Amino acid sequence: MDLNFDQYELEGDASPYALPNGLIAPVVTRGGLEDVQTADSGGAVRISGVSIQHTPAKRLWYGKVTNLPGYRSVSHHHGEAETGGYVLQGSARIYYGEEFGEYVDLETGDWVYVPPFMPHVECNMSTTKPLVWLTTRTPENLVVNLPDVDDADLDGFLRA
């Protein structure tokens, strides 16, 4: 079988990750060594496991997002990036729409897609347990924080 790897060439210097045949080797980010200098949005704290910061990835951001009990993100969107999320642990609510009057609820094991440029607020709906997401974004971790909304304007949200 003849494999064409030309389509997988990376821009820039990927030599630290290159095998003797020129292909890029898999890169492991060890737990505890993730990049913690990622953009955040208030109560949503992001760390990256796969990103341009510490792998040869150029068009992918993959990380973990944590909201402490009763905390939420500020209003934000992710620019041109498409976002996929998976609730690893907890109860989440994502507010969106006009004046953030619409929402979707998610529980452990649920997946969500958030389209580019959609203003939203991510909330931990539990006041006692953390919310942990796995999140992937293309082309990168774009976070555009917006003027925030009051907790009282988010139907059903209770801060710890």
Tab-separated table of N, CA and C in Angstrom:
chain	number	residue	atom	x	y	z
A	1	MET	N	0.849	-1.170	0.000
A	1	MET	CA	0.000	0.000	0.000
A	1	MET	C	0.896	1.234	0.000
A	2	ASP	N	0.647	2.155	-0.918
A	2	ASP	CA	1.440	3.374	-1.033
A	2	ASP	C	0.722	4.513	-0.317
A	3	LEU	N	1.337	5.023	0.743
A	3	LEU	CA	0.735	6.108	1.512
A	3	LEU	C	1.376	7.422	1.128
A	4	ASN	N	0.556	8.448	0.894
A	4	ASN	CA	1.059	9.772	0.572
A	4	ASN	C	0.924	10.656	1.800
A	5	PHE	N	2.041	10.980	2.433
A	5	PHE	CA	2.024	11.788	3.640
A	5	PHE	C	2.257	13.267	3.361
A	6	ASP	N	2.423	13.655	2.094
A	6	ASP	CA	2.692	15.055	1.772
A	6	ASP	C	1.621	15.985	2.317
A	7	GLN	N	0.380	15.519	2.339
A	7	GLN	CA	-0.715	16.365	2.809
A	7	GLN	C	-0.601	16.684	4.299
A	8	TYR	N	0.251	15.950	5.021
A	8	TYR	CA	0.372	16.139	6.453
A	8	TYR	C	1.578	16.989	6.847
A	9	GLU	N	2.274	17.567	5.843
A	9	GLU	CA	3.415	18.411	6.172
A	9	GLU	C	2.938	19.623	6.969
A	10	LEU	N	3.751	20.028	7.923
A	10	LEU	CA	3.420	21.158	8.776
A	10	LEU	C	4.198	22.385	8.356
A	11	GLU	N	3.611	23.545	8.573
A	11	GLU	CA	4.331	24.785	8.364
A	11	GLU	C	5.261	24.995	9.549
A	12	GLY	N	6.366	25.695	9.323
A	12	GLY	CA	7.269	25.980	10.424
A	12	GLY	C	8.203	24.810	10.688
A	13	ASP	N	8.945	24.901	11.776
A	13	ASP	CA	9.941	23.897	12.117
A	13	ASP	C	9.329	22.827	13.000
A	14	ALA	N	9.066	21.667	12.410
A	14	ALA	CA	8.530	20.532	13.173
A	14	ALA	C	9.631	19.530	13.472
A	15	SER	N	10.896	19.907	13.232
A	15	SER	CA	11.997	18.955	13.388
A	15	SER	C	12.081	18.327	14.774
A	16	PRO	N	11.717	19.025	15.855
A	16	PRO	CA	11.784	18.326	17.150
A	16	PRO	C	10.856	17.108	17.223
A	17	TYR	N	9.873	17.034	16.340
A	17	TYR	CA	8.896	15.953	16.371
A	17	TYR	C	9.067	14.978	15.211
A	18	ALA	N	10.098	15.174	14.383
A	18	ALA	CA	10.263	14.378	13.168
A	18	ALA	C	10.978	13.057	13.444
A	19	LEU	N	10.493	12.021	12.778
A	19	LEU	CA	11.150	10.718	12.774
A	19	LEU	C	12.254	10.748	11.711
A	20	PRO	N	13.149	9.766	11.694
A	20	PRO	CA	14.211	9.745	10.681
A	20	PRO	C	13.684	9.799	9.240
A	21	ASN	N	12.483	9.270	9.005
A	21	ASN	CA	11.929	9.296	7.648
A	21	ASN	C	11.216	10.610	7.330
A	22	GLY	N	11.238	11.567	8.260
A	22	GLY	CA	10.640	12.877	8.019
A	22	GLY	C	9.206	13.016	8.483
A	23	LEU	N	8.543	11.898	8.797
A	23	LEU	CA	7.180	11.968	9.295
A	23	LEU	C	7.178	12.506	10.726
A	24	ILE	N	6.063	13.069	11.134
A	24	ILE	CA	5.933	13.598	12.482
A	24	ILE	C	5.537	12.474	13.426
A	25	ALA	N	6.236	12.374	14.538
A	25	ALA	CA	5.943	11.347	15.539
A	25	ALA	C	4.772	11.788	16.406
A	26	PRO	N	4.044	10.839	17.006
A	26	PRO	CA	3.033	11.211	17.983
A	26	PRO	C	3.692	11.961	19.139
A	27	VAL	N	2.974	12.928	19.697
A	27	VAL	CA	3.499	13.741	20.796
A	27	VAL	C	2.583	13.577	21.996
A	28	VAL	N	3.157	13.247	23.133
A	28	VAL	CA	2.398	13.055	24.369
A	28	VAL	C	2.603	14.260	25.265
A	29	THR	N	1.520	14.807	25.775
A	29	THR	CA	1.591	15.822	26.818
A	29	THR	C	1.231	15.110	28.114
A	30	ARG	N	2.159	14.992	29.001
A	30	ARG	CA	1.945	14.277	30.258
A	30	ARG	C	1.042	15.069	31.188
A	31	GLY	N	0.189	14.355	31.926
A	31	GLY	CA	-0.672	14.978	32.914
A	31	GLY	C	0.142	15.826	33.869
A	32	GLY	N	-0.316	17.038	34.104
A	32	GLY	CA	0.396	17.972	34.957
A	32	GLY	C	1.338	18.879	34.194
A	33	LEU	N	1.596	18.563	32.912
A	33	LEU	CA	2.476	19.393	32.090
A	33	LEU	C	1.712	20.123	30.990
A	34	GLU	N	0.399	20.168	31.103
A	34	GLU	CA	-0.419	20.858	30.114
A	34	GLU	C	-0.118	22.362	30.150
A	35	ASP	N	-0.458	23.051	29.056
A	35	ASP	CA	-0.286	24.501	29.009
A	35	ASP	C	-1.426	25.148	29.784
A	36	VAL	N	-1.091	25.891	30.826
A	36	VAL	CA	-2.113	26.538	31.661
A	36	VAL	C	-2.251	28.019	31.325
A	37	GLN	N	-1.490	28.499	30.357
A	37	GLN	CA	-1.552	29.910	29.968
A	37	GLN	C	-2.529	30.105	28.814
A	38	THR	N	-3.652	29.402	28.852
A	38	THR	CA	-4.634	29.514	27.784
A	38	THR	C	-5.639	30.601	28.128
A	39	ALA	N	-6.321	31.077	27.110
A	39	ALA	CA	-7.343	32.098	27.326
A	39	ALA	C	-8.466	31.507	28.164
A	40	ASP	N	-8.950	32.274	29.111
A	40	ASP	CA	-10.092	31.798	29.881
A	40	ASP	C	-11.188	32.836	29.827
A	41	SER	N	-12.302	32.488	30.406
A	41	SER	CA	-13.449	33.397	30.410
A	41	SER	C	-14.107	33.313	31.779
A	42	GLY	N	-13.494	33.984	32.725
A	42	GLY	CA	-14.062	34.013	34.066
A	42	GLY	C	-13.924	32.683	34.758
A	43	GLY	N	-15.048	32.108	35.171
A	43	GLY	CA	-15.053	30.869	35.928
A	43	GLY	C	-14.768	29.627	35.121
A	44	ALA	N	-14.575	29.738	33.809
A	44	ALA	CA	-14.224	28.589	32.976
A	44	ALA	C	-12.714	28.608	32.774
A	45	VAL	N	-12.008	27.693	33.439
A	45	VAL	CA	-10.553	27.648	33.378
A	45	VAL	C	-10.140	26.562	32.391
A	46	ARG	N	-9.324	26.938	31.390
A	46	ARG	CA	-8.932	26.018	30.330
A	46	ARG	C	-7.457	25.658	30.438
A	47	ILE	N	-7.146	24.368	30.199
A	47	ILE	CA	-5.766	23.931	30.026
A	47	ILE	C	-5.715	23.123	28.732
A	48	SER	N	-4.612	23.242	28.005
A	48	SER	CA	-4.523	22.530	26.730
A	48	SER	C	-3.622	21.315	26.835
A	49	GLY	N	-4.062	20.252	26.211
A	49	GLY	CA	-3.268	19.037	26.110
A	49	GLY	C	-2.657	18.890	24.734
A	50	VAL	N	-3.404	19.297	23.707
A	50	VAL	CA	-2.919	19.280	22.331
A	50	VAL	C	-3.170	20.660	21.759
A	51	SER	N	-2.082	21.379	21.468
A	51	SER	CA	-2.210	22.721	20.900
A	51	SER	C	-0.868	23.164	20.352
A	52	ILE	N	-0.881	24.281	19.701
A	52	ILE	CA	0.338	24.845	19.128
A	52	ILE	C	1.372	25.175	20.209
A	53	GLN	N	0.921	25.340	21.458
A	53	GLN	CA	1.826	25.715	22.533
A	53	GLN	C	2.853	24.624	22.858
A	54	HIS	N	2.511	23.348	22.648
A	54	HIS	CA	3.451	22.303	23.046
A	54	HIS	C	3.402	21.049	22.204
A	55	THR	N	2.811	21.135	21.015
A	55	THR	CA	2.842	20.042	20.049
A	55	THR	C	2.971	20.687	18.666
A	56	PRO	N	3.160	19.898	17.626
A	56	PRO	CA	3.204	20.479	16.285
A	56	PRO	C	1.807	20.786	15.709
A	57	ALA	N	0.755	20.651	16.509
A	57	ALA	CA	-0.605	20.932	16.021
A	57	ALA	C	-0.715	22.382	15.551
A	58	LYS	N	-1.279	22.589	14.380
A	58	LYS	CA	-1.439	23.934	13.827
A	58	LYS	C	-2.901	24.327	13.648
A	59	ARG	N	-3.785	23.332	13.615
A	59	ARG	CA	-5.204	23.610	13.337
A	59	ARG	C	-6.128	22.901	14.312
A	60	LEU	N	-5.618	22.690	15.550
A	60	LEU	CA	-6.410	21.959	16.525
A	60	LEU	C	-6.045	22.427	17.924
A	61	TRP	N	-7.068	22.639	18.740
A	61	TRP	CA	-6.891	22.854	20.166
A	61	TRP	C	-7.753	21.820	20.872
A	62	TYR	N	-7.150	21.105	21.831
A	62	TYR	CA	-7.883	20.085	22.570
A	62	TYR	C	-7.475	20.217	24.027
A	63	GLY	N	-8.441	20.407	24.885
A	63	GLY	CA	-8.098	20.633	26.271
A	63	GLY	C	-9.211	20.286	27.233
A	64	LYS	N	-8.970	20.660	28.475
A	64	LYS	CA	-9.913	20.409	29.559
A	64	LYS	C	-10.343	21.757	30.118
A	65	VAL	N	-11.635	21.884	30.349
A	65	VAL	CA	-12.213	23.103	30.908
A	65	VAL	C	-12.892	22.723	32.217
A	66	THR	N	-12.628	23.505	33.256
A	66	THR	CA	-13.202	23.230	34.568
A	66	THR	C	-13.947	24.448	35.091
A	67	ASN	N	-15.140	24.225	35.603
A	67	ASN	CA	-15.910	25.247	36.317
A	67	ASN	C	-16.100	24.733	37.740
A	68	LEU	N	-15.665	25.507	38.719
A	68	LEU	CA	-15.868	25.136	40.113
A	68	LEU	C	-17.361	25.119	40.436
A	69	PRO	N	-17.771	24.489	41.534
A	69	PRO	CA	-19.197	24.445	41.885
A	69	PRO	C	-19.826	25.842	41.903
A	70	GLY	N	-20.935	25.970	41.185
A	70	GLY	CA	-21.685	27.213	41.164
A	70	GLY	C	-21.072	28.324	40.338
A	71	TYR	N	-19.996	28.053	39.617
A	71	TYR	CA	-19.351	29.094	38.829
A	71	TYR	C	-19.664	28.938	37.359
A	72	ARG	N	-19.434	30.017	36.641
A	72	ARG	CA	-19.751	30.052	35.216
A	72	ARG	C	-18.711	30.888	34.486
A	73	SER	N	-18.751	30.771	33.179
A	73	SER	CA	-17.907	31.630	32.356
A	73	SER	C	-18.560	33.004	32.254
A	74	VAL	N	-17.798	33.961	31.780
A	74	VAL	CA	-18.387	35.231	31.381
A	74	VAL	C	-18.941	35.027	29.968
A	75	SER	N	-19.702	35.977	29.498
A	75	SER	CA	-20.219	35.919	28.128
A	75	SER	C	-19.030	35.942	27.168
A	76	HIS	N	-19.048	35.046	26.194
A	76	HIS	CA	-17.939	34.985	25.248
A	76	HIS	C	-18.365	34.243	23.984
A	77	HIS	N	-17.498	34.289	22.976
A	77	HIS	CA	-17.638	33.421	21.805
A	77	HIS	C	-16.238	32.990	21.391
A	78	HIS	N	-16.173	32.112	20.397
A	78	HIS	CA	-14.896	31.545	19.995
A	78	HIS	C	-14.512	31.924	18.567
A	79	GLY	N	-14.927	33.136	18.148
A	79	GLY	CA	-14.536	33.609	16.829
A	79	GLY	C	-14.902	32.615	15.760
A	80	GLU	N	-13.990	32.421	14.827
A	80	GLU	CA	-14.230	31.525	13.692
A	80	GLU	C	-14.167	30.049	14.062
A	81	ALA	N	-13.765	29.746	15.284
A	81	ALA	CA	-13.550	28.355	15.679
A	81	ALA	C	-14.855	27.598	15.882
A	82	GLU	N	-14.878	26.375	15.383
A	82	GLU	CA	-15.942	25.440	15.727
A	82	GLU	C	-15.518	24.746	17.011
A	83	THR	N	-16.480	24.501	17.899
A	83	THR	CA	-16.163	23.915	19.192
A	83	THR	C	-16.995	22.664	19.418
A	84	GLY	N	-16.330	21.616	19.874
A	84	GLY	CA	-17.010	20.401	20.300
A	84	GLY	C	-16.663	20.153	21.749
A	85	GLY	N	-17.645	19.768	22.544
A	85	GLY	CA	-17.400	19.524	23.960
A	85	GLY	C	-18.007	18.217	24.419
A	86	TYR	N	-17.422	17.659	25.454
A	86	TYR	CA	-17.895	16.435	26.079
A	86	TYR	C	-17.864	16.658	27.585
A	87	VAL	N	-18.989	16.397	28.253
A	87	VAL	CA	-19.043	16.570	29.702
A	87	VAL	C	-18.468	15.314	30.349
A	88	LEU	N	-17.281	15.473	30.883
A	88	LEU	CA	-16.588	14.371	31.540
A	88	LEU	C	-17.167	14.119	32.931
A	89	GLN	N	-17.575	15.214	33.587
A	89	GLN	CA	-18.112	15.098	34.954
A	89	GLN	C	-18.951	16.330	35.259
A	90	GLY	N	-20.177	16.120	35.745
A	90	GLY	CA	-20.973	17.229	36.247
A	90	GLY	C	-22.224	17.543	35.456
A	91	SER	N	-22.820	18.677	35.816
A	91	SER	CA	-24.061	19.177	35.202
A	91	SER	C	-23.803	20.566	34.657
A	92	ALA	N	-24.032	20.719	33.355
A	92	ALA	CA	-23.733	21.978	32.684
A	92	ALA	C	-24.986	22.588	32.080
A	93	ARG	N	-24.924	23.884	31.896
A	93	ARG	CA	-25.937	24.597	31.123
A	93	ARG	C	-25.193	25.615	30.268
A	94	ILE	N	-25.553	25.666	28.998
A	94	ILE	CA	-25.006	26.675	28.096
A	94	ILE	C	-26.145	27.600	27.694
A	95	TYR	N	-26.020	28.864	28.086
A	95	TYR	CA	-26.978	29.895	27.709
A	95	TYR	C	-26.511	30.522	26.401
A	96	TYR	N	-27.464	30.859	25.538
A	96	TYR	CA	-27.167	31.482	24.249
A	96	TYR	C	-28.413	32.235	23.802
A	97	GLY	N	-28.388	32.779	22.609
A	97	GLY	CA	-29.554	33.464	22.064
A	97	GLY	C	-29.667	34.895	22.567
A	98	GLU	N	-30.739	35.529	22.140
A	98	GLU	CA	-30.961	36.931	22.500
A	98	GLU	C	-31.030	37.083	24.008
A	99	GLU	N	-30.187	37.943	24.534
A	99	GLU	CA	-30.089	38.197	25.977
A	99	GLU	C	-29.891	36.896	26.768
A	100	PHE	N	-29.304	35.908	26.123
A	100	PHE	CA	-29.013	34.610	26.736
A	100	PHE	C	-30.276	33.967	27.319
A	101	GLY	N	-31.384	34.140	26.597
A	101	GLY	CA	-32.672	33.620	27.051
A	101	GLY	C	-32.926	32.166	26.704
A	102	GLU	N	-32.046	31.552	25.925
A	102	GLU	CA	-32.203	30.140	25.570
A	102	GLU	C	-31.050	29.358	26.193
A	103	TYR	N	-31.258	28.064	26.398
A	103	TYR	CA	-30.183	27.252	26.961
A	103	TYR	C	-30.368	25.782	26.622
A	104	VAL	N	-29.247	25.061	26.745
A	104	VAL	CA	-29.250	23.599	26.655
A	104	VAL	C	-28.589	23.081	27.930
A	105	ASP	N	-29.117	21.981	28.453
A	105	ASP	CA	-28.557	21.343	29.644
A	105	ASP	C	-27.813	20.084	29.228
A	106	LEU	N	-26.713	19.820	29.910
A	106	LEU	CA	-25.889	18.650	29.628
A	106	LEU	C	-25.511	17.982	30.937
A	107	GLU	N	-25.360	16.668	30.874
A	107	GLU	CA	-24.939	15.861	32.024
A	107	GLU	C	-23.717	15.050	31.620
A	108	THR	N	-23.093	14.418	32.580
A	108	THR	CA	-21.948	13.552	32.319
A	108	THR	C	-22.261	12.623	31.143
A	109	GLY	N	-21.365	12.592	30.173
A	109	GLY	CA	-21.530	11.729	29.003
A	109	GLY	C	-22.155	12.411	27.799
A	110	ASP	N	-22.633	13.645	27.941
A	110	ASP	CA	-23.250	14.365	26.820
A	110	ASP	C	-22.198	15.116	26.001
A	111	TRP	N	-22.514	15.281	24.721
A	111	TRP	CA	-21.670	15.995	23.767
A	111	TRP	C	-22.394	17.258	23.321
A	112	VAL	N	-21.634	18.279	22.927
A	112	VAL	CA	-22.247	19.514	22.438
A	112	VAL	C	-21.383	20.114	21.327
A	113	TYR	N	-22.048	20.747	20.378
A	113	TYR	CA	-21.384	21.513	19.323
A	113	TYR	C	-21.804	22.964	19.488
A	114	VAL	N	-20.834	23.879	19.506
A	114	VAL	CA	-21.114	25.309	19.563
A	114	VAL	C	-20.557	25.926	18.287
A	115	PRO	N	-21.420	26.550	17.470
A	115	PRO	CA	-20.965	27.091	16.193
A	115	PRO	C	-20.082	28.328	16.356
A	116	PRO	N	-19.336	28.661	15.307
A	116	PRO	CA	-18.492	29.851	15.346
A	116	PRO	C	-19.303	31.116	15.658
A	117	PHE	N	-18.678	32.044	16.360
A	117	PHE	CA	-19.209	33.383	16.651
A	117	PHE	C	-20.473	33.400	17.502
A	118	MET	N	-20.885	32.271	18.084
A	118	MET	CA	-22.101	32.253	18.904
A	118	MET	C	-21.791	32.701	20.330
A	119	PRO	N	-22.308	33.865	20.755
A	119	PRO	CA	-22.132	34.265	22.154
A	119	PRO	C	-22.838	33.271	23.073
A	120	HIS	N	-22.157	32.904	24.159
A	120	HIS	CA	-22.735	31.939	25.090
A	120	HIS	C	-22.091	32.092	26.464
A	121	VAL	N	-22.717	31.448	27.448
A	121	VAL	CA	-22.231	31.398	28.818
A	121	VAL	C	-22.294	29.941	29.251
A	122	GLU	N	-21.180	29.412	29.763
A	122	GLU	CA	-21.116	28.024	30.227
A	122	GLU	C	-21.209	28.017	31.745
A	123	CYS	N	-22.166	27.260	32.289
A	123	CYS	CA	-22.400	27.263	33.739
A	123	CYS	C	-22.295	25.872	34.336
A	124	ASN	N	-21.756	25.837	35.555
A	124	ASN	CA	-21.826	24.643	36.373
A	124	ASN	C	-23.116	24.772	37.172
A	125	MET	N	-24.053	23.889	36.936
A	125	MET	CA	-25.361	23.987	37.591
A	125	MET	C	-25.361	23.368	38.987
A	126	SER	N	-24.268	22.753	39.392
A	126	SER	CA	-24.165	22.219	40.744
A	126	SER	C	-23.454	23.236	41.639
A	127	THR	N	-23.921	23.367	42.857
A	127	THR	CA	-23.255	24.233	43.826
A	127	THR	C	-22.331	23.433	44.743
A	128	THR	N	-22.190	22.122	44.482
A	128	THR	CA	-21.346	21.286	45.345
A	128	THR	C	-20.292	20.471	44.596
A	129	LYS	N	-20.455	20.273	43.279
A	129	LYS	CA	-19.537	19.412	42.527
A	129	LYS	C	-18.946	20.184	41.346
A	130	PRO	N	-17.681	19.907	41.002
A	130	PRO	CA	-17.077	20.590	39.855
A	130	PRO	C	-17.672	20.095	38.540
A	131	LEU	N	-17.523	20.907	37.516
A	131	LEU	CA	-17.903	20.566	36.148
A	131	LEU	C	-16.616	20.464	35.348
A	132	VAL	N	-16.430	19.337	34.650
A	132	VAL	CA	-15.226	19.135	33.854
A	132	VAL	C	-15.635	18.760	32.434
A	133	TRP	N	-15.117	19.515	31.477
A	133	TRP	CA	-15.376	19.293	30.055
A	133	TRP	C	-14.091	18.870	29.364
A	134	LEU	N	-14.201	18.073	28.329
A	134	LEU	CA	-13.145	17.936	27.336
A	134	LEU	C	-13.630	18.734	26.141
A	135	THR	N	-12.773	19.568	25.612
A	135	THR	CA	-13.183	20.475	24.546
A	135	THR	C	-12.168	20.455	23.423
A	136	THR	N	-12.666	20.460	22.194
A	136	THR	CA	-11.794	20.589	21.032
A	136	THR	C	-12.282	21.749	20.190
A	137	ARG	N	-11.325	22.403	19.574
A	137	ARG	CA	-11.653	23.610	18.824
A	137	ARG	C	-10.737	23.696	17.608
A	138	THR	N	-11.322	24.074	16.471
A	138	THR	CA	-10.518	24.333	15.287
A	138	THR	C	-10.851	25.724	14.773
A	139	PRO	N	-9.876	26.519	14.390
A	139	PRO	CA	-8.492	26.131	14.201
A	139	PRO	C	-7.629	26.242	15.455
A	140	GLU	N	-8.064	26.929	16.487
A	140	GLU	CA	-7.275	27.075	17.703
A	140	GLU	C	-8.181	27.524	18.836
A	141	ASN	N	-7.602	27.775	20.006
A	141	ASN	CA	-8.377	28.185	21.181
A	141	ASN	C	-8.647	29.683	21.149
A	142	LEU	N	-9.596	30.080	20.321
A	142	LEU	CA	-9.995	31.485	20.262
A	142	LEU	C	-11.036	31.733	21.342
A	143	VAL	N	-10.817	32.760	22.158
A	143	VAL	CA	-11.781	33.147	23.184
A	143	VAL	C	-11.931	34.659	23.132
A	144	VAL	N	-13.140	35.109	22.820
A	144	VAL	CA	-13.431	36.543	22.775
A	144	VAL	C	-14.426	36.829	23.883
A	145	ASN	N	-13.945	37.403	24.989
A	145	ASN	CA	-14.833	37.736	26.099
A	145	ASN	C	-15.665	38.967	25.742
A	146	LEU	N	-16.927	38.938	26.144
A	146	LEU	CA	-17.901	39.991	25.827
A	146	LEU	C	-18.349	40.662	27.121
A	147	PRO	N	-19.051	41.796	27.010
A	147	PRO	CA	-19.646	42.374	28.228
A	147	PRO	C	-20.504	41.314	28.911
A	148	ASP	N	-20.342	41.194	30.208
A	148	ASP	CA	-20.998	40.101	30.920
A	148	ASP	C	-22.455	40.397	31.216
A	149	VAL	N	-23.170	39.348	31.567
A	149	VAL	CA	-24.576	39.399	31.930
A	149	VAL	C	-24.663	39.084	33.431
A	150	ASP	N	-25.640	39.657	34.109
A	150	ASP	CA	-25.831	39.384	35.538
A	150	ASP	C	-26.340	37.961	35.745
A	151	ASP	N	-25.924	37.351	36.861
A	151	ASP	CA	-26.408	36.010	37.201
A	151	ASP	C	-27.933	35.960	37.213
A	152	ALA	N	-28.568	36.998	37.715
A	152	ALA	CA	-30.035	37.034	37.834
A	152	ALA	C	-30.719	36.977	36.475
A	153	ASP	N	-30.000	37.351	35.404
A	153	ASP	CA	-30.584	37.322	34.057
A	153	ASP	C	-30.454	35.956	33.386
A	154	LEU	N	-29.801	35.019	34.044
A	154	LEU	CA	-29.641	33.668	33.511
A	154	LEU	C	-30.652	32.760	34.207
A	155	ASP	N	-31.724	32.449	33.489
A	155	ASP	CA	-32.833	31.671	34.039
A	155	ASP	C	-32.367	30.384	34.709
A	156	GLY	N	-32.590	30.287	36.014
A	156	GLY	CA	-32.307	29.056	36.763
A	156	GLY	C	-30.892	28.920	37.276
A	157	PHE	N	-30.004	29.881	37.013
A	157	PHE	CA	-28.630	29.757	37.487
A	157	PHE	C	-28.519	30.259	38.924
A	158	LEU	N	-27.895	29.446	39.776
A	158	LEU	CA	-27.654	29.819	41.178
A	158	LEU	C	-26.178	29.735	41.458
A	159	ARG	N	-25.571	30.832	41.846
A	159	ARG	CA	-24.147	30.842	42.185
A	159	ARG	C	-23.967	30.243	43.584
A	160	ALA	N	-22.855	29.561	43.750
A	160	ALA	CA	-22.532	28.937	45.043
A	160	ALA	C	-22.351	29.999	46.115
